[in-house]
Structures are given as structure tokens and as C-alpha cells.
Amino acid sequence: MNIAFIGLGNMGAPMAANLARAGHAVTGFDTHARPDGLTMADSAAAAVADADVVITMLPNGAILRSVAADIHAAMRTGAVHLDCSTVDVEAARAVAEAAHAAGLTAIDAPVSGGIGGATNGTLTFMAGGPVAAFETCRPLFEVMGQKVVHCGDAGNGQAAKICNNMILGVTMIATCEAFNLADRLGLDRQAMFDVVSTSSGSSWSMNAYCPAPGVGPTSPADNGYKPGFAADLMLKDLTLAQQAAKAADADTPLGEAARALYDQFVNREDGAGRDFSAMLPRFSERSRRG
Ligand code: NAD
């Protein structure tokens, strides 16, 4: 397929490289990044002119809206705009409407799996939008990832992503709190892991991404809490979840508490640039009074 790829940062560059390696003709555009080995265009509009599918992997919804406004008029009628960024549900739905008005179709398909998943082609995609366009994109999902779920209409991919990450943020905090309590009660971390990972307190945060160094499978905790999945990105996703919860009048008290705690960690403590599981040393350093 002819593919245009806009936004070649930490995630976009390895995703585009995997598509090119699989034999697709990929033309890239980024306002700053110039990854090696990829054909680059001088503008977003030039990148998309011949594309069957245009993939965007951008920082936020405002940038997505502005890039969509630039590229939709330049795309071939019937082409698909596949957005893989994590953005607000409203932006995803607005971009889908704009695409429709321009004779195009849009799929929102945010990812989980992080930079490792992007590099290794093992991302999970959660997609919203028309089935026919989803099927057009399926071979690309299969190159860039190992699992894709069609979640329904436009915006539902983003909805699934923020619901998943709200659970993840809350369970990571709960897991870290519990490890810290266990430490203070004299319970060995390995014993704590052995019990919880096979009991009703188990979760992905405990079992697959254990925040305690030297315990469980290798995780960012074993690498000085270098991300991985940065606390800053968890804060972004928890903020998007609260934005959506307000718009939908959904009561999400633990989601809001998790957002507030990651906000404090990233913006007023030392969490910026650290993995989101660095909540554990944060708790270890503090008492109940702060
Ligand atoms: P990044 O900041 O590394 O990359 C974004 C790229 O977009 C940059 O290279 C930037 O120059 C480019 N860009 C910005 N404005 C542009 C414009 N107008 N036109 C063209 N290019 C433009 O971010 P990332 O880590 O690659 O994340 C991309 C998206 O994926 C985000 O929405 C993020 O939330 C999501 N995500 C990231 C991860 C992760 O672990 N990094 C995991 C899951 C989802």
C-alpha cells in the first residue's frame, strides 16, 4: 500500500520503519524528527497526496485537529485517515466527521504497548470507525501490532484506551501502596509477590510489570525506573479520562484520585521522565503525613 506517516517521534518512527520493512511504500512527514531510512516529504499535504492510508501519530488532540485540517483536502477521495495517537474522544469524533465531509473515512486506533511494542511490532490497537475502513487497515495493524480490537463507531478506540489506562493507573497506585505497606509490616517483597500474583489482588501491574525491583518478570523497576511508560503519559491519559468522564457525567472517584496523584508526582515531585511504576519508591520515601 501507499502509506503516509505523519508524526515520527518515539512511537511513529519505529511503526513507520516496520511498515517500510514489510514492503509498503511509506512517505513520512514530521515538523522536527528526521528518522533514518524513510522517504520524507516537505509538507504534510505533499506526504498524503498519493496515499491509500494516512497514519497520524501525534502528541495531542489539538495538533491532530490542525494536521487533519491540513491533510484532508490533499488526500485522495476514498483514502483512510488512521489516527493512532492518544487524544480526547471529542477530537477523534470531530476528525472523523471532517474526514467524512471530505469524502474520506477515519479510524481512531490508539495503541498500548509503548515504545517497545512499537519497535517490536507487538502493539495492541483498539479501533473505532466504519468496518470497511477498519478492514482496509487490518494488514497494517498486523505489521505494527499483534492484536487489534474493533470497538465500534468513531471515538470508541479512544474510549477503550482511556478506560483501560484509568484501570491501569489506579491498579498501579494500589499495587505500590500495598508493597509499601507490606515493607513496613515486615513482609518480604518476594513473598508479597508470590501471594498476590496468584491471588485476588493480582493484576497486570503486579504480575507483568511489577513495580518492585528484583521481583517478578523484568520491568522498568529493574532498570532504575527508566520508562517504559512514563508517568507523564499516564498523567495525560488519566486527564483525558477525567475530561471524558465529565462530558459523559460518569462518576469516577478513583480515576480522579489517580489523576491528582500522578499530577502531584509529575508536576510537584520528581516523577517527570520516570516510569509510572516509580510510585513505589515515592511511597517508600513518604510517611502518612507526606
Ligand atoms: P513524540 O513526542 O515522541 O512524537 C510526536 C511527534 O509528532 C514528534 O516527532 C513531533 O515533532 C511530531 N509533530 C508534532 N506536531 C506535528 C505536526 N503538526 N506535524 C507533523 N508532526 C508533528 O510522542 P510519542 O511518544 O511518539 O507519542 C505519540 C502518541 O502516542 C501520543 O499521542 C502518545 O500519547 C501516544 N502513546 C505513546 C506511548 C509511549 O510509550 N510513548 C504509548 C502509547 C501511546
Coordinates of C-alpha atoms and ligand atoms in Angstrom, one line a residue:
M1 CA 0.0 0.0 0.0
N2 CA 1.0 3.7 -0.4
I3 CA 1.2 5.0 3.2
A4 CA 1.8 8.5 4.5
F5 CA 3.0 8.6 8.1
I6 CA 2.8 11.9 10.0
G7 CA 4.4 12.2 13.4
L8 CA 7.6 10.3 13.5
G9 CA 8.5 10.6 17.2
N10 CA 9.3 7.8 19.8
M11 CA 6.3 5.7 18.6
G12 CA 5.7 6.8 15.0
A13 CA 9.3 6.3 13.8
P14 CA 9.5 2.6 14.7
M15 CA 6.0 2.0 13.5
A16 CA 6.8 3.5 10.1
A17 CA 10.0 1.6 9.9
N18 CA 8.1 -1.7 10.4
L19 CA 5.7 -0.8 7.6
A20 CA 8.5 0.0 5.2
R21 CA 10.3 -3.2 6.2
A22 CA 7.2 -5.2 5.4
G23 CA 7.2 -3.8 1.8
H24 CA 4.8 -0.9 2.0
A25 CA 5.7 2.4 0.3
V26 CA 5.9 4.8 3.2
T27 CA 6.3 8.6 2.9
G28 CA 6.9 10.4 6.2
F29 CA 6.4 14.0 7.5
D30 CA 7.3 15.5 10.8
T31 CA 7.8 19.1 11.9
H32 CA 11.1 18.1 13.7
A33 CA 12.1 14.4 13.5
R34 CA 14.0 13.1 10.5
P35 CA 14.3 9.3 11.1
D36 CA 17.0 7.5 9.0
G37 CA 15.9 5.3 6.1
L38 CA 12.5 6.8 5.5
T39 CA 11.4 8.8 2.4
M40 CA 10.4 12.2 3.7
A41 CA 8.1 14.8 2.2
D42 CA 8.4 18.6 2.6
S43 CA 4.9 19.1 3.9
A44 CA 2.1 17.1 5.4
A45 CA 0.0 17.8 2.3
A46 CA 2.7 16.6 0.0
A47 CA 3.2 13.4 2.0
V48 CA -0.5 12.4 1.8
A49 CA -1.2 13.1 -1.9
D50 CA -0.9 9.5 -3.2
A51 CA -1.6 7.6 0.0
D52 CA -4.2 4.9 0.3
V53 CA -3.9 5.2 4.1
V54 CA -2.6 8.2 6.1
I55 CA -1.4 7.4 9.6
T56 CA -1.0 10.1 12.2
M57 CA 0.9 9.6 15.5
L58 CA 0.8 13.0 17.2
P59 CA 1.1 14.4 20.7
N60 CA -2.5 15.5 21.4
G61 CA -6.0 16.3 20.1
A62 CA -5.3 20.0 19.2
I63 CA -2.4 19.0 17.0
L64 CA -4.4 16.2 15.4
R65 CA -7.2 18.6 14.6
S66 CA -4.8 21.1 12.9
V67 CA -3.0 18.3 11.0
A68 CA -6.3 16.9 9.9
A69 CA -7.4 20.3 8.6
D70 CA -4.2 20.5 6.5
I71 CA -4.3 17.0 5.0
H72 CA -7.9 16.1 4.4
A73 CA -8.2 18.4 1.4
A74 CA -5.0 17.0 -0.1
M75 CA -6.0 13.3 0.3
R76 CA -7.3 11.1 -2.5
T77 CA -11.1 10.5 -2.3
G78 CA -11.8 7.3 -0.5
A79 CA -8.5 7.2 1.3
V80 CA -8.4 6.3 5.0
H81 CA -7.1 8.6 7.8
L82 CA -5.9 6.2 10.5
D83 CA -5.1 8.1 13.7
C84 CA -3.0 6.1 16.3
S85 CA -2.4 9.0 18.7
T86 CA -3.9 9.1 22.1
V87 CA -6.3 12.0 22.1
D88 CA -9.6 13.1 23.6
V89 CA -12.7 11.3 22.4
E90 CA -14.2 14.6 21.1
A91 CA -11.2 15.3 18.9
A92 CA -11.4 11.8 17.4
R93 CA -15.1 12.2 16.7
A94 CA -14.6 15.7 15.2
V95 CA -11.8 14.4 12.9
A96 CA -14.0 11.5 11.8
E97 CA -16.7 14.0 10.8
A98 CA -14.3 16.2 9.0
A99 CA -12.9 13.2 7.1
H100 CA -16.4 12.1 6.1
A101 CA -17.3 15.6 4.9
A102 CA -14.1 15.5 2.7
G103 CA -15.0 12.1 1.1
L104 CA -12.6 10.1 3.3
T105 CA -13.0 7.7 6.1
A106 CA -11.3 7.9 9.5
I107 CA -10.3 5.3 12.1
D108 CA -9.2 6.1 15.6
A109 CA -6.9 3.4 16.8
P110 CA -4.8 4.3 19.8
V111 CA -2.3 1.8 21.0
S112 CA -1.0 0.1 24.1
G113 CA 2.4 -1.5 24.3
G114 CA 4.7 1.6 24.4
I115 CA 8.0 2.2 22.6
G116 CA 9.0 -1.5 23.0
G117 CA 5.8 -2.6 21.4
A118 CA 6.2 -0.1 18.5
T119 CA 9.7 -1.3 17.9
N120 CA 9.0 -5.0 18.0
G121 CA 5.6 -4.8 16.1
T122 CA 3.7 -6.1 19.1
L123 CA 1.3 -3.2 19.8
T124 CA -2.3 -3.7 20.7
F125 CA -4.7 -1.4 18.7
M126 CA -8.2 -0.5 19.8
A127 CA -10.1 0.9 16.9
G128 CA -13.3 2.9 16.2
G129 CA -14.8 3.7 12.9
P130 CA -16.5 2.1 9.9
V131 CA -15.9 -1.6 9.4
A132 CA -14.8 -1.3 5.7
A133 CA -12.1 1.2 6.6
F134 CA -11.1 -0.9 9.6
E135 CA -10.6 -3.9 7.2
T136 CA -8.5 -1.8 4.8
C137 CA -6.2 -1.0 7.8
R138 CA -6.1 -4.6 9.1
P139 CA -2.9 -5.6 7.2
L140 CA -1.2 -2.6 8.6
F141 CA -2.3 -3.4 12.2
E142 CA -0.9 -6.9 11.7
V143 CA 2.5 -5.5 10.8
M144 CA 2.6 -2.9 13.6
G145 CA 1.0 -5.0 16.3
Q146 CA -0.1 -8.4 17.4
K147 CA -3.7 -7.6 18.4
V148 CA -6.4 -5.4 17.2
V149 CA -10.0 -5.0 18.5
H150 CA -12.7 -3.2 16.7
C151 CA -14.6 -1.3 19.4
G152 CA -17.4 0.3 17.4
D153 CA -18.0 3.7 16.0
A154 CA -15.7 6.7 15.7
G155 CA -14.1 7.6 19.0
N156 CA -14.7 4.2 20.6
G157 CA -11.0 3.3 20.2
Q158 CA -10.1 6.3 22.3
A159 CA -12.8 5.4 24.8
A160 CA -11.4 1.9 25.2
K161 CA -7.9 3.3 25.6
I162 CA -8.7 5.8 28.4
C163 CA -10.9 3.2 30.3
N164 CA -8.1 0.7 30.1
N165 CA -5.5 3.2 31.3
M166 CA -7.7 4.5 34.0
I167 CA -7.8 0.9 35.4
L168 CA -4.0 0.7 34.9
G169 CA -3.3 4.0 36.8
V170 CA -5.5 3.0 39.7
T171 CA -4.1 -0.6 40.0
M172 CA -0.5 0.6 39.7
I173 CA -1.1 3.0 42.6
A174 CA -2.9 0.3 44.6
T175 CA 0.0 -2.1 44.0
C176 CA 2.6 0.4 45.0
E177 CA 0.7 1.4 48.2
A178 CA 0.3 -2.3 49.1
F179 CA 4.1 -3.0 48.6
N180 CA 5.0 -0.1 50.8
L181 CA 2.5 -1.2 53.5
A182 CA 3.9 -4.7 53.2
D183 CA 7.5 -3.4 53.6
R184 CA 6.5 -1.5 56.8
L185 CA 4.8 -4.6 58.2
G186 CA 8.0 -6.6 57.7
L187 CA 6.6 -8.7 54.8
D188 CA 9.3 -9.8 52.3
R189 CA 8.6 -8.4 48.8
Q190 CA 9.1 -11.7 47.1
A191 CA 6.6 -13.3 49.4
M192 CA 4.2 -10.5 48.8
F193 CA 4.6 -11.0 45.0
D194 CA 4.2 -14.8 45.3
V195 CA 0.9 -14.4 47.3
V196 CA -0.7 -11.5 45.4
S197 CA 0.3 -12.6 41.9
T198 CA -1.7 -15.8 42.4
S199 CA -4.5 -14.3 44.5
S200 CA -7.4 -12.0 44.1
G201 CA -5.2 -8.9 44.3
S202 CA -3.4 -9.9 41.1
S203 CA -3.3 -7.5 38.1
W204 CA -1.1 -6.7 35.2
S205 CA 0.6 -4.1 37.3
M206 CA 1.7 -6.8 39.8
N207 CA 2.1 -9.8 37.6
A208 CA 3.6 -8.4 34.4
Y209 CA 5.1 -5.0 35.3
C210 CA 5.9 -5.5 39.0
P211 CA 7.0 -2.1 40.5
A212 CA 9.4 -3.7 43.0
P213 CA 13.0 -4.2 41.6
G214 CA 14.2 -7.8 41.5
V215 CA 10.7 -9.3 41.9
G216 CA 8.6 -10.8 39.2
P217 CA 9.4 -10.5 35.5
T218 CA 11.9 -7.9 34.3
S219 CA 10.3 -4.5 34.3
P220 CA 11.3 -0.8 34.4
A221 CA 11.8 -1.2 38.2
D222 CA 14.9 -3.3 37.3
N223 CA 16.2 -0.5 35.2
G224 CA 16.2 2.4 37.6
Y225 CA 12.5 3.2 36.7
K226 CA 13.6 4.4 33.2
P227 CA 10.4 4.3 31.1
G228 CA 8.7 2.0 29.9
F229 CA 5.6 4.0 30.2
A230 CA 6.4 7.4 31.6
A231 CA 4.4 8.9 34.5
D232 CA 3.9 12.0 32.3
L233 CA 2.0 9.8 29.7
M234 CA -0.1 8.2 32.5
L235 CA -1.0 11.7 33.7
K236 CA -2.0 12.6 30.1
D237 CA -4.3 9.5 29.8
L238 CA -5.8 10.0 33.3
T239 CA -6.5 13.6 32.4
L240 CA -8.2 12.5 29.1
A241 CA -10.3 10.0 31.1
Q242 CA -11.5 12.7 33.5
Q243 CA -12.3 15.1 30.6
A244 CA -14.4 12.3 29.1
A245 CA -16.0 11.4 32.4
K246 CA -17.1 15.0 32.9
A247 CA -18.5 15.2 29.4
A248 CA -20.4 11.9 30.0
D249 CA -21.4 12.7 33.6
A250 CA -19.7 9.4 34.8
D251 CA -18.8 9.2 38.5
T252 CA -15.1 8.1 38.6
P253 CA -13.7 8.9 42.0
L254 CA -10.7 6.6 41.9
G255 CA -9.9 7.7 38.4
E256 CA -9.8 11.3 39.6
A257 CA -7.8 10.4 42.7
A258 CA -5.2 8.6 40.4
R259 CA -5.1 11.7 38.1
A260 CA -4.5 14.0 41.1
L261 CA -1.7 11.8 42.5
Y262 CA 0.1 11.5 39.1
D263 CA -0.3 15.2 38.7
Q264 CA 1.4 15.8 42.1
F265 CA 4.1 13.2 41.2
V266 CA 4.9 14.6 37.8
N267 CA 4.5 18.4 38.4
R268 CA 5.4 18.9 42.0
E269 CA 7.7 16.0 42.9
D270 CA 10.3 14.0 41.0
G271 CA 8.1 11.9 38.7
A272 CA 8.6 13.6 35.4
G273 CA 10.5 11.4 33.0
R274 CA 10.3 8.4 35.3
D275 CA 8.4 5.2 34.7
F276 CA 4.8 5.3 36.1
S277 CA 5.7 2.4 38.4
A278 CA 8.1 4.8 40.3
M279 CA 5.1 5.4 42.5
L280 CA 6.6 2.6 44.7
P281 CA 9.8 4.5 45.7
R282 CA 7.7 7.6 46.1
F283 CA 5.5 5.9 48.7
S284 CA 8.6 4.4 50.3
E285 CA 10.1 7.8 50.8
R286 CA 7.0 9.3 52.5
S287 CA 5.1 8.9 55.7
R288 CA 1.3 9.2 56.1
R289 CA 1.8 13.0 56.6
G290 CA 3.8 13.5 53.4
Ligands
NAD1 P1 6.6 12.1 20.5 O1 6.5 13.5 21.1 O2 7.9 11.3 20.6 O3 6.3 12.2 18.9 C1 5.3 13.1 18.4 C2 5.9 13.6 17.0 O4 4.9 14.4 16.4 C3 7.2 14.4 17.2 O5 8.2 13.9 16.4 C4 6.7 15.8 16.7 O6 7.8 16.5 16.1 C5 5.6 15.4 15.7 N1 4.7 16.5 15.5 C6 4.2 17.4 16.3 N2 3.4 18.3 15.7 C7 3.4 17.9 14.4 C8 2.8 18.4 13.2 N3 1.9 19.5 13.3 N4 3.0 17.8 12.0 C9 3.9 16.8 12.0 N5 4.5 16.2 13.0 C10 4.2 16.8 14.2 O7 5.4 11.3 21.1 P2 5.2 9.6 21.1 O8 5.8 9.1 22.4 O9 5.7 9.1 19.8 O10 3.6 9.5 21.2 C11 2.8 9.8 20.1 C12 1.4 9.4 20.6 O11 1.3 8.1 21.0 C13 0.9 10.3 21.7 O12 -0.5 10.6 21.5 C14 1.0 9.4 22.9 O13 0.1 9.7 24.0 C15 0.7 8.0 22.3 N6 1.4 6.9 23.0 C16 2.6 6.9 23.4 C17 3.2 5.9 24.1 C18 4.6 5.9 24.5 O14 5.0 5.0 25.3 N7 5.5 6.8 24.1 C19 2.4 4.7 24.4 C20 1.1 4.7 23.9 C21 0.6 5.8 23.3

